[in-house]
mmCIF file of C-alpha atoms and ligand atoms in Angstrom:
data_model
loop_
_atom_site.group_PDB
_atom_site.id
_atom_site.type_symbol
_atom_site.label_atom_id
_atom_site.label_comp_id
_atom_site.label_asym_id
_atom_site.label_seq_id
_atom_site.Cartn_x
_atom_site.Cartn_y
_atom_site.Cartn_z
ATOM 1 C CA MET A 1 40.673 29.301 -76.962
ATOM 2 C CA PHE A 2 42.683 30.466 -79.979
ATOM 3 C CA PRO A 3 42.496 34.258 -80.508
ATOM 4 C CA GLY A 4 44.811 35.242 -77.645
ATOM 5 C CA TYR A 5 47.781 33.383 -79.027
ATOM 6 C CA LEU A 6 46.968 34.041 -82.681
ATOM 7 C CA ASN A 7 46.789 37.788 -82.132
ATOM 8 C CA GLU A 8 50.288 38.313 -80.773
ATOM 9 C CA SER A 9 53.751 38.543 -82.172
ATOM 10 C CA ILE A 10 54.799 36.392 -85.094
ATOM 11 C CA LEU A 11 51.468 34.659 -85.668
ATOM 12 C CA LYS A 12 49.781 38.051 -85.760
ATOM 13 C CA ARG A 13 52.299 39.370 -88.264
ATOM 14 C CA ALA A 14 52.002 36.225 -90.377
ATOM 15 C CA GLN A 15 48.280 36.925 -90.746
ATOM 16 C CA GLU A 16 48.902 40.607 -91.512
ATOM 17 C CA ILE A 17 51.272 39.763 -94.354
ATOM 18 C CA GLY A 18 48.893 37.134 -95.723
ATOM 19 C CA GLN A 19 51.035 34.099 -94.918
ATOM 20 C CA LEU A 20 48.635 32.677 -92.320
ATOM 21 C CA ASP A 21 44.861 32.440 -92.390
ATOM 22 C CA VAL A 22 43.288 30.471 -89.539
ATOM 23 C CA ARG A 23 39.639 29.544 -89.788
ATOM 24 C CA LEU A 24 37.967 28.060 -86.738
ATOM 25 C CA HIS A 25 35.052 25.693 -87.098
ATOM 26 C CA ASN A 26 32.912 24.313 -84.324
ATOM 27 C CA ILE A 27 32.001 20.686 -84.960
ATOM 28 C CA ARG A 28 28.761 21.277 -83.077
ATOM 29 C CA ASP A 29 27.612 23.593 -85.879
ATOM 30 C CA TYR A 30 27.567 20.564 -88.166
ATOM 31 C CA ALA A 31 25.636 18.308 -85.791
ATOM 32 C CA SER A 32 21.989 17.622 -86.543
ATOM 33 C CA GLY A 33 18.931 17.574 -84.314
ATOM 34 C CA LYS A 34 17.689 20.005 -81.709
ATOM 35 C CA HIS A 35 20.494 19.181 -79.314
ATOM 36 C CA ARG A 36 23.314 19.160 -81.856
ATOM 37 C CA VAL A 37 24.919 16.124 -80.280
ATOM 38 C CA THR A 38 28.570 15.590 -81.209
ATOM 39 C CA ASP A 39 29.471 12.791 -78.817
ATOM 40 C CA GLU A 40 27.899 9.650 -77.441
ATOM 41 C CA PRO A 41 28.818 6.780 -75.117
ATOM 42 C CA PRO A 42 30.764 4.006 -76.874
ATOM 43 C CA TYR A 43 29.215 0.821 -78.234
ATOM 44 C CA GLY A 44 29.858 -1.937 -75.737
ATOM 45 C CA GLY A 45 30.001 0.445 -72.798
ATOM 46 C CA GLY A 46 33.128 1.363 -70.894
ATOM 47 C CA GLY A 47 32.522 4.983 -69.962
ATOM 48 C CA GLY A 48 33.742 8.199 -71.504
ATOM 49 C CA MET A 49 32.322 9.824 -74.599
ATOM 50 C CA VAL A 50 33.223 9.243 -78.220
ATOM 51 C CA LEU A 51 33.174 11.831 -80.994
ATOM 52 C CA LYS A 52 30.533 10.887 -83.547
ATOM 53 C CA ILE A 53 31.487 10.521 -87.169
ATOM 54 C CA GLU A 54 28.571 12.328 -88.895
ATOM 55 C CA PRO A 55 29.173 15.869 -87.594
ATOM 56 C CA LEU A 56 32.891 15.631 -88.224
ATOM 57 C CA SER A 57 32.283 14.254 -91.698
ATOM 58 C CA ALA A 58 29.882 17.123 -92.484
ATOM 59 C CA ALA A 59 32.359 19.665 -91.121
ATOM 60 C CA LEU A 60 35.225 18.295 -93.204
ATOM 61 C CA GLU A 61 33.108 18.188 -96.341
ATOM 62 C CA HIS A 62 32.213 21.840 -95.880
ATOM 63 C CA ILE A 63 35.755 22.924 -94.995
ATOM 64 C CA LEU A 64 37.509 21.078 -97.803
ATOM 65 C CA ALA A 65 35.124 22.654 -100.317
ATOM 66 C CA GLN A 66 36.125 26.169 -99.212
ATOM 67 C CA THR A 67 38.641 28.165 -101.186
ATOM 68 C CA THR A 68 41.819 29.553 -99.638
ATOM 69 C CA ALA A 69 43.475 32.926 -100.075
ATOM 70 C CA GLY A 70 46.229 31.228 -102.048
ATOM 71 C CA GLU A 71 43.804 29.166 -104.126
ATOM 72 C CA ALA A 72 45.858 29.733 -107.267
ATOM 73 C CA ASP A 73 48.776 28.005 -105.546
ATOM 74 C CA LEU A 74 46.777 24.938 -104.573
ATOM 75 C CA GLY A 75 47.607 23.212 -107.849
ATOM 76 C CA THR A 76 51.340 23.779 -107.411
ATOM 77 C CA LYS A 77 51.640 22.660 -103.783
ATOM 78 C CA PRO A 78 51.670 19.077 -102.471
ATOM 79 C CA GLU A 79 48.185 17.603 -102.515
ATOM 80 C CA PRO A 80 45.874 16.404 -101.163
ATOM 81 C CA THR A 81 45.284 18.712 -98.196
ATOM 82 C CA PRO A 82 46.446 16.906 -95.049
ATOM 83 C CA VAL A 83 43.602 16.336 -92.609
ATOM 84 C CA ILE A 84 45.384 15.907 -89.297
ATOM 85 C CA LEU A 85 43.881 14.464 -86.159
ATOM 86 C CA LEU A 86 45.584 15.725 -82.990
ATOM 87 C CA THR A 87 45.835 12.778 -80.647
ATOM 88 C CA PRO A 88 48.310 11.324 -78.140
ATOM 89 C CA GLN A 89 48.270 8.211 -80.359
ATOM 90 C CA GLY A 90 49.640 10.107 -83.372
ATOM 91 C CA ARG A 91 53.167 10.137 -84.765
ATOM 92 C CA PRO A 92 55.482 12.325 -82.660
ATOM 93 C CA PHE A 93 55.606 15.903 -83.935
ATOM 94 C CA SER A 94 59.047 17.176 -84.952
ATOM 95 C CA GLN A 95 60.782 19.977 -86.818
ATOM 96 C CA LYS A 96 60.966 17.683 -89.828
ATOM 97 C CA ILE A 97 57.193 17.213 -89.830
ATOM 98 C CA ALA A 98 56.739 20.981 -89.396
ATOM 99 C CA GLN A 99 58.855 21.471 -92.519
ATOM 100 C CA GLU A 100 56.851 18.921 -94.486
ATOM 101 C CA LEU A 101 53.573 20.531 -93.454
ATOM 102 C CA SER A 102 54.801 24.038 -94.270
ATOM 103 C CA ALA A 103 54.925 23.079 -97.960
ATOM 104 C CA HIS A 104 51.154 22.700 -98.105
ATOM 105 C CA GLU A 105 48.854 25.526 -99.123
ATOM 106 C CA ARG A 106 46.311 24.348 -96.575
ATOM 107 C CA LEU A 107 46.130 22.096 -93.522
ATOM 108 C CA VAL A 108 43.021 20.897 -91.736
ATOM 109 C CA LEU A 109 43.534 20.238 -88.024
ATOM 110 C CA VAL A 110 40.953 18.225 -86.125
ATOM 111 C CA CYS A 111 40.793 18.786 -82.353
ATOM 112 C CA GLY A 112 38.663 16.785 -79.998
ATOM 113 C CA ARG A 113 37.931 16.990 -76.312
ATOM 114 C CA TYR A 114 36.689 13.517 -75.944
ATOM 115 C CA GLU A 115 37.699 10.196 -74.540
ATOM 116 C CA GLY A 116 38.168 9.168 -78.133
ATOM 117 C CA PHE A 117 37.040 9.422 -81.721
ATOM 118 C CA ASP A 118 34.868 6.939 -83.549
ATOM 119 C CA GLU A 119 37.502 4.698 -85.137
ATOM 120 C CA ARG A 120 36.021 5.339 -88.601
ATOM 121 C CA VAL A 121 37.278 8.934 -88.266
ATOM 122 C CA ARG A 122 40.793 7.505 -88.256
ATOM 123 C CA GLN A 123 40.066 4.992 -90.981
ATOM 124 C CA HIS A 124 38.235 7.188 -93.462
ATOM 125 C CA LEU A 125 38.269 10.907 -92.693
ATOM 126 C CA VAL A 126 41.762 11.934 -91.663
ATOM 127 C CA THR A 127 45.018 11.467 -93.539
ATOM 128 C CA ASP A 128 47.413 11.816 -90.598
ATOM 129 C CA GLU A 129 47.543 11.666 -86.796
ATOM 130 C CA ILE A 130 50.000 13.743 -84.784
ATOM 131 C CA SER A 131 50.917 13.870 -81.078
ATOM 132 C CA ILE A 132 53.003 16.643 -79.528
ATOM 133 C CA GLY A 133 54.536 14.458 -76.836
ATOM 134 C CA ASP A 134 54.089 11.592 -74.437
ATOM 135 C CA TYR A 135 51.638 13.143 -72.027
ATOM 136 C CA VAL A 136 47.882 13.593 -72.129
ATOM 137 C CA LEU A 137 46.156 16.944 -72.669
ATOM 138 C CA THR A 138 42.466 17.527 -72.095
ATOM 139 C CA GLY A 139 41.978 18.358 -75.766
ATOM 140 C CA GLY A 140 43.734 18.726 -79.081
ATOM 141 C CA GLU A 141 43.516 22.540 -79.192
ATOM 142 C CA LEU A 142 46.859 23.325 -77.580
ATOM 143 C CA ALA A 143 48.497 20.700 -79.746
ATOM 144 C CA ALA A 144 46.943 22.312 -82.837
ATOM 145 C CA MET A 145 48.325 25.694 -81.787
ATOM 146 C CA VAL A 146 51.764 24.182 -81.257
ATOM 147 C CA LEU A 147 51.614 22.846 -84.783
ATOM 148 C CA VAL A 148 50.350 26.149 -86.225
ATOM 149 C CA ASP A 149 53.151 28.026 -84.458
ATOM 150 C CA ALA A 150 55.942 25.687 -85.548
ATOM 151 C CA VAL A 151 54.731 25.641 -89.164
ATOM 152 C CA THR A 152 54.012 29.371 -89.459
ATOM 153 C CA ARG A 153 57.476 30.473 -88.399
ATOM 154 C CA LEU A 154 58.876 28.490 -91.328
ATOM 155 C CA LEU A 155 56.847 30.487 -93.859
ATOM 156 C CA GLU A 156 58.549 33.164 -95.949
ATOM 157 C CA GLY A 157 58.732 36.576 -94.294
ATOM 158 C CA THR A 158 57.225 35.622 -90.925
ATOM 159 C CA LEU A 159 60.317 35.925 -88.753
ATOM 160 C CA GLY A 160 61.432 39.243 -90.244
ATOM 161 C CA ALA A 161 64.607 40.553 -88.672
ATOM 162 C CA GLU A 162 63.970 38.646 -85.465
ATOM 163 C CA GLY A 163 65.691 35.472 -86.447
ATOM 164 C CA ALA A 164 66.549 32.963 -89.060
ATOM 165 C CA ALA A 165 64.710 29.654 -88.830
ATOM 166 C CA GLU A 166 67.663 27.957 -90.522
ATOM 167 C CA SER A 167 69.924 28.157 -87.456
ATOM 168 C CA ASP A 168 67.265 27.173 -84.893
ATOM 169 C CA SER A 169 67.808 24.272 -82.580
ATOM 170 C CA HIS A 170 66.591 21.145 -84.410
ATOM 171 C CA ALA A 171 66.555 22.821 -87.844
ATOM 172 C CA THR A 172 70.212 21.857 -88.301
ATOM 173 C CA GLY A 173 69.858 18.526 -86.540
ATOM 174 C CA LEU A 174 71.804 20.024 -83.615
ATOM 175 C CA LEU A 175 70.865 22.102 -80.606
ATOM 176 C CA GLU A 176 71.924 25.731 -80.857
ATOM 177 C CA GLY A 177 74.907 26.897 -78.844
ATOM 178 C CA PRO A 178 74.837 29.762 -76.320
ATOM 179 C CA HIS A 179 74.047 33.396 -77.176
ATOM 180 C CA TYR A 180 75.175 36.536 -75.345
ATOM 181 C CA THR A 181 74.434 40.225 -75.485
ATOM 182 C CA ARG A 182 75.718 43.307 -73.620
ATOM 183 C CA PRO A 183 77.126 43.870 -71.053
ATOM 184 C CA ALA A 184 80.431 42.110 -71.729
ATOM 185 C CA SER A 185 80.759 41.516 -68.019
ATOM 186 C CA PHE A 186 78.022 41.261 -65.382
ATOM 187 C CA ARG A 187 78.979 40.518 -61.756
ATOM 188 C CA GLY A 188 82.206 39.101 -63.100
ATOM 189 C CA TRP A 189 80.321 36.732 -65.447
ATOM 190 C CA ASP A 190 82.054 37.335 -68.749
ATOM 191 C CA VAL A 191 81.044 36.905 -72.362
ATOM 192 C CA PRO A 192 83.489 34.540 -74.107
ATOM 193 C CA GLU A 193 86.394 36.492 -75.550
ATOM 194 C CA VAL A 194 86.048 35.019 -79.040
ATOM 195 C CA LEU A 195 82.589 36.593 -79.514
ATOM 196 C CA ARG A 196 84.029 40.051 -78.856
ATOM 197 C CA SER A 197 87.053 39.510 -81.077
ATOM 198 C CA GLY A 198 85.314 40.477 -84.313
ATOM 199 C CA HIS A 199 87.096 37.556 -86.015
ATOM 200 C CA ASP A 200 84.234 36.101 -88.030
ATOM 201 C CA ALA A 201 85.806 32.772 -88.997
ATOM 202 C CA ASN A 202 86.741 32.055 -85.380
ATOM 203 C CA ILE A 203 83.263 33.024 -84.221
ATOM 204 C CA GLN A 204 81.585 30.697 -86.732
ATOM 205 C CA GLN A 205 83.870 27.832 -85.707
ATOM 206 C CA TRP A 206 83.246 28.502 -82.017
ATOM 207 C CA ARG A 207 79.468 28.535 -82.579
ATOM 208 C CA ARG A 208 79.557 25.261 -84.462
ATOM 209 C CA GLN A 209 81.630 23.637 -81.729
ATOM 210 C CA GLN A 210 79.348 24.965 -78.996
ATOM 211 C CA ALA A 211 76.345 23.514 -80.851
ATOM 212 C CA LEU A 212 78.129 20.165 -81.069
ATOM 213 C CA ARG A 213 79.118 20.308 -77.402
ATOM 214 C CA ARG A 214 75.607 21.153 -76.240
ATOM 215 C CA THR A 215 74.063 18.435 -78.376
ATOM 216 C CA TRP A 216 76.653 15.936 -77.097
ATOM 217 C CA GLN A 217 75.826 16.858 -73.516
ATOM 218 C CA ARG A 218 72.048 17.072 -73.731
ATOM 219 C CA ARG A 219 70.799 15.069 -76.719
ATOM 220 C CA PRO A 220 73.611 12.741 -77.819
ATOM 221 C CA GLU A 221 71.221 10.596 -79.884
ATOM 222 C CA MET A 222 70.719 13.578 -82.235
ATOM 223 C CA LEU A 223 74.354 13.255 -83.320
ATOM 224 C CA LEU A 224 73.529 9.912 -84.935
ATOM 225 C CA THR A 225 71.414 11.617 -87.599
ATOM 226 C CA ALA A 226 72.990 15.105 -87.767
ATOM 227 C CA ASP A 227 74.823 16.189 -90.902
ATOM 228 C CA LEU A 228 78.461 16.250 -89.714
ATOM 229 C CA ASP A 229 81.631 17.134 -91.631
ATOM 230 C CA GLU A 230 85.201 16.035 -90.881
ATOM 231 C CA ALA A 231 85.886 19.034 -88.616
ATOM 232 C CA ASP A 232 82.725 18.224 -86.620
ATOM 233 C CA LYS A 233 83.787 14.599 -86.203
ATOM 234 C CA TRP A 234 87.279 15.661 -85.111
ATOM 235 C CA PHE A 235 85.747 17.982 -82.491
ATOM 236 C CA LEU A 236 83.417 15.237 -81.228
ATOM 237 C CA GLY A 237 86.447 12.956 -80.948
ATOM 238 C CA LYS A 238 88.054 15.608 -78.779
ATOM 239 C CA LEU A 239 84.939 15.798 -76.582
ATOM 240 C CA ALA A 240 85.026 12.025 -76.185
ATOM 241 C CA GLU A 241 88.693 12.185 -75.159
ATOM 242 C CA GLU A 242 87.915 14.954 -72.644
ATOM 243 C CA GLN A 243 85.223 12.762 -71.155
ATOM 244 C CA ASP A 244 87.543 9.752 -70.928
ATOM 245 C CA GLU A 245 90.182 11.857 -69.185
ATOM 246 C CA GLY A 246 87.518 13.125 -66.764
ATOM 247 C CA ALA A 247 86.619 9.521 -65.958
ATOM 248 C CA ASP A 248 90.173 8.585 -64.942
HETATM 249 CL CL1 6GU B 301 47.723 15.997 -80.096
HETATM 250 N N1 6GU B 301 46.138 15.684 -78.017
HETATM 251 C C1 6GU B 301 45.910 15.415 -76.724
HETATM 252 N N2 6GU B 301 44.644 15.441 -76.266
HETATM 253 N N3 6GU B 301 46.867 15.110 -75.864
HETATM 254 C C2 6GU B 301 48.104 15.101 -76.347
HETATM 255 C C3 6GU B 301 48.427 15.371 -77.665
HETATM 256 C C4 6GU B 301 47.399 15.659 -78.495
HETATM 257 N N4 6GU B 301 49.752 15.267 -77.838
HETATM 258 C C5 6GU B 301 50.233 14.945 -76.641
HETATM 259 N N5 6GU B 301 49.261 14.828 -75.737
#
């Protein structure tokens, strides 16, 4: 399920430059008995299958004992290694959480394709639970890849010339404003004059105001926690006035 996405573009480059090392482990390999059973019906009945604790415990024990490429850094990075269960019941994933996680030398992501996990997994084996949104996926794998992607692009050197993570939507607490490239006019649809003016201060101001405008229009609640200066607040006041006038 993972190699296709891992072997393209930025995640591929991150591995080539030694910033990302993904190791896949099949929980079944840690299950005992001829049939290597990893799931069973729940105590008390009720249908569905539940991930057993022993194979996951054995897998985690093995994985946490492994060394990482950046082993020397382990002592200097936040510890202990987060062991993250991907589940719709987890805390909602966000850019802020991606930033927190990117400080760790190593992350362990636990994906299940089960009705549920034995509750003792939550209580004793994992340190965190994360959801990528309020909808249900058939398994945690896609969610794990979402997390790997969002964290990897924050690591030094991964974006190269392609972009700066600092100005991304959400990184600043605001949505990004619009971008344009050539041609200056297409079917009479023109690029805003200010962007072609070469006047850097005006361009920076315009970009900031566009980011504020877009956030105001689409995700106004983000403005409550964004880092805003006096000029930003003045501009938002103007947007509010515009809206009031429109309502008349
Ligand atoms: Cl992390 N896992 C599953 N199975 N479904 C989800 C999810 C995770 N986040 C949102 N839906």
